[in-house]
Phi, psi and omega in degrees: 000320180295321180296320179297320181294319179294320178298322179293319180296323181274358180077017181270079181275332177077173182293326182297314178294322179298319179293326180295320182273350178077181180245129183288133174231125175262108187261121182284168182298330180295339180262312185280331173071025179290135178275114182299338181292342180276355183272131180294134184296329180292323175294321177297319180297320179297315179298315180298316181299316180293319182289325177294333178278001176095014181253162170280147178203136180217152166280133188227175170077213184297335179297319179293319178301313180295321178297320178296329180272003179081018181257153175272115182296148176273331180229148179235130176245149181235138175247142182211164174266006174281144179286162178305321179294320179293322178296314183301323182289345183270347185233144184291318180243086180222141186224131177275129180228164174088153174245310182297313172233115179275119180231171181238133173259116175262120189254132174242135178078178182223165178066211183290341183271004183288155179229138180246125172258119183271123183246123180241147177275136179300135186249154179281148175269110183243141177288138180299333179293337180272348185279158173289143185246138176240156185276335183255212179236198183300325183279313187281346183237034182301318181298316180294321186283344187301327182254011183260146176256332179221111184216149178227162174267188185296333181273356181095004179287132183286126178254332176221135181212071182236043175255118186281150182206182181283172186297322182293327177285326177296322179294322184291333182270000176281166190285299190241151183299323183284351177252010185245037179247151186237126183244126177263108183291343179281310180269348182059034178257139174257124177265122186231126181253337190231035177059039179295321179296319179297316180293326178294321179291326179274357180058051181240131175260109187232134178282140176284129180079197180282120187299315182300319179295319181293323176294325180290323178298318180213096184300338179297342176299336176299314180291321180295323178299317178296317182296313179294323178300317179290320182296321185266354181297324179295340178264004178095007180284147175230145181284134177298142184301318181292337176280325184279324188303318183279001187301306184295317181295334182268357186301322183296341179295339181291346180296333182270356180278135179305142182300324181296323180289320177296322178299315179296318180294325177296318179297320177298320181298325186264355185237020178272358185092005182223044184297313180296319179294324179295321178295318177295324178294321176299316180295316183295330182262013177073026184243027181295336179225152172101359179272306182202132187307316181291324176293322175302321180292321177299314179297319181296322184262009184298333180271353175296132185306319182293313180292321180297319176298321179295319178295317178296319180296321178295314179299320181296315182295320177296318179297330179272002180077017180268153180288150176232149180244128178298333180299322181294312182295317181290328175297324178291319182295321184266002183298325179300319178295316182294315183296317179296317177295324179295310181297322180296322181286335181277349179287134179294143179237090180063231180271000182283131181283128181291155179289168176293155181305320182290320179294320178296320180294320179298318178295321179294323178295315179300318180297318180295320179295315181296324184279326190251327187244318183072218184263007183300308178215007184290343181252003180264197182297320180300315178296321179297317179296320179298317180298319180297319179299315181291314184291344178283337188299314178297333182289338178291339180287339181265113184240023178232169180073209182267353183305310181300324182291322179284325182294319184290346178267358180293142181301327182262017183301316185298319178295318178296321179292317178301324176296315177298320181298318177294323177297322179291322181294333179264005176084010181286326174229166182292136179296333179298325179296314179295321180295320180299314182290327177296317178293316182297320184292335182257357184276163175277177187298317181297316180295322178297319177299317180296320181295318180293320179296317179296323179291324178297317179294322180293332181281343182287146180291158179292150178286177181300136181084357177065030184273008179151185181284137177288152178216162178277126181275125179264160182299331182279351180285148182294333183266013174287140183305327182279353184268348183175197181301145180291154181289144181291158181234162179296152184291336184271014177296129184296344180278348184228113181234150182292146174285151183303127178091354179249148177287147179295130179292155181295324182215150172240159184267141171276001186270024181298336179294341181259002181271161178298155181299322182299322179296319180296319181293320180297321178298320181296316181297317180297320181294321181293317180297316181298318180297322181292320180295318181296319180293323181291329181280355179067037179297153181294326182284135179291157179293136179275136182287128181271159181282147173279140179241143179287137180294151176289148180289350182291157182288165179081175179290142179244177181262009184270347183286153181262134175270192176290174183298122180076001181276176180262162180282133180295145183285000000 
């Protein structure tokens, strides 16, 4: 170690070190053919500001690769020899982030339209053998790591890498040759140390240096190799054999990576616009299991119709330049767990009363989080958004009253509706329900009122005889009892029977409650006499039971009392 340090001081790097850092090539615009119009003006402004302050500055990484392929990059990164503090002092809205790698976010604009240019300081290429070593990881060794600039754990994984260095060393510590090129938008020159332009032309994804060593330094490079392989496969890129071979053997190194970092890398893998391709790449490279439990579940359920539709929808939105939320995709992946737990809780258990649908759903959501996500992100904003999407689903079933109007104003309504739409496409709910809500969400207030009113009428039970939908009769309606003659009734109603010697009327009125008391008593007497005569004649039809009537409050005997069967009313 002392000999290496002395060699560095004396500048004796040797041929081995020279080969490690590569040979610098300045490639002019006439050769690389980058179209300057594809470069974001905000990235150009950052480079200009740094260079005017006396620093080196280049556009780096995937942006240069995309520019070489004639594509418009979605993100722009800048590398400079200015320290994070010096960068921050040059821009009004700049923020230093990160511990393992300290970088600066320069922010343009506000709200959803804001753009972030990531500025990193060029780093020195240091051998892990020269770094300070700690026994634990980021969590267990926070105290030790607080004052270190270059540190590794027992397996050689880099925990701190904040030693600044020249451009050739910064290029050597990057992952892939096609991501290790530097573009100067002022001179339009591409600086290339590791034949990145050649690999881009040959459509080859190749790791800089020994792949197994690079995976050991940072095991997350395993996931990045899969992600870049899937992302560039559509452009005809293939992973170099020496880059691919150590992937499976290095997989166990991911066990020492913090769960939160693996969670973030999983989200990147699924939100690049190539989620389905990334899953196929994991399978093709023998990494379908063993990277991260939740990612294993995504791969396992990728062929499920509901999850597959969600993955396709995410890829489509990214391709169209629309924003995507990880909460939506993960809510789709875990919906099977939530739905099964929900249905299980709603089943009756003997004499025990089942919980309300919302309470049962809440318990099922908690169970799914505890089993699949834990505390990694289940209690943060992402977890909150997932819960809102799930808890919104029962509310879509209610389409009357004020519920639809309040639901459509919820901030997460669109995500909840998109979730409902996927459920309808897979046959879990009726497509008419999704169509109704899509129409309701885009309609004006009058149309929404009409839709809710029509749904209320459709939900009412059918009237007697099944002649149509039942409705509430209002006093102003012509068929209200107080508005006119009572509606006719069938002749065989037991409350109305023909008097002896008279033909049975075609209809009797149900409005006896509005008739004078004397009329009601007379009807009772007539009914009793008729029943007695019929019974005495031995008619085939049995005697019909007459109704009991309440006696009048007046004194003396009344005509409302009932006699024996077929008997007369007492005087």
